Amino acid sequence: MSTQLDPLSLSADLLYTVKTEGDADPLREHLASVERSQLERALASREEKLSFWLNCYNAYAQLLLEEEEPDLGEGGLLDSWKFFARDQIPVGGVWLSLNDIEHGLLRSSKQPWGFGYLPRLFPSSFERQFRLADCDPRVHFALGHSSEHCPPIAVYSPRDVDEELDIAIEWFLEENVTYDDAANTATVPRLFRQYRGDFGGKRGIVGFLREYNAVPDDTTPVLEYERVDHSAELDVDLEADDVRP
């Protein structure tokens, strides 16, 4: 394998190799040892940063799930926290966690709590240099957090990343959002509530749903949030957001 692969190619090849169950170790080693100056040249644009970190996250989320088999269910909160928060991902001589990539680099240094309104305190110099300038809420639909949520895009590319994100969103919303015309209610995943600041608040969520045809253009529905019951049932949260004037 060539040691001259650029970081963008490395991240794409790593994710493809993981998805096809190939030998990812050489690619992991190359990605770990990429020089920071080389990474800086490769991640000069928003599209390059976006595709690179999406590929890195999805590759390592699957790798670490296979290697560690953590209990990410309700009974394994500590395991879940450790899995996402522990520095296990070497990139360019720096150790990162899945949280670092998701919340620091892709969400432009925001906390995983606070409904998407709180900044991530004291970001590292690496994070400040290589994060996206703005939080793009579409990243929430491109990250594979578990086997139940696998975006339909194999690998993200700088040239087509915006179109690929739109495909991932349309797939996700079609699978996970329901609109009741009679009640004018949209039942949506809780990630919309958890990160509503990323979407621009409640009205921003409705605008997002309209943009991707999850609700009719001429409606302003009440939002109800699903919660996952770990007995494999979905219940509707009693809390609802009415965004009508």
Coordinates of N, CA, C and O in Angstrom, one line a residue, residues 179-186 221-222 224 244:
Y179 N -46.2 11.9 9.7 CA -47.0 13.1 9.8 C -48.5 12.7 9.8 O -49.0 11.9 9.0
D180 N -49.2 13.1 10.9 CA -50.6 12.9 11.0 C -51.4 14.1 10.5 O -51.4 15.1 11.2
D181 N -52.0 14.0 9.3 CA -52.7 15.2 8.7 C -53.9 15.6 9.6 O -54.1 16.8 9.7
A182 N -54.6 14.7 10.1 CA -55.8 15.0 10.8 C -55.5 15.8 12.1 O -56.2 16.8 12.5
A183 N -54.4 15.4 12.8 CA -54.0 16.0 14.0 C -53.0 17.1 13.8 O -52.6 17.9 14.7
N184 N -52.5 17.2 12.6 CA -51.4 18.2 12.2 C -50.2 18.0 13.2 O -49.7 18.9 13.8
T185 N -49.8 16.7 13.3 CA -48.7 16.4 14.2 C -47.6 15.6 13.5 O -47.9 14.7 12.7
A186 N -46.4 16.0 13.7 CA -45.2 15.3 13.2 C -44.5 14.6 14.3 O -44.1 15.2 15.3
P221 N -46.7 21.9 11.9 CA -47.2 20.8 12.8 C -46.7 21.0 14.2 O -45.7 21.6 14.4
V222 N -47.5 20.4 15.1 CA -47.0 20.2 16.5 C -45.9 19.0 16.4 O -46.1 18.0 15.7
E224 N -43.9 16.0 18.1 CA -43.9 15.0 19.2 C -42.6 14.2 19.0 O -42.3 13.8 17.8
R244 N -46.8 26.7 16.4 CA -47.7 27.6 15.6 C -47.7 28.9 16.4 O -47.6 29.0 17.6

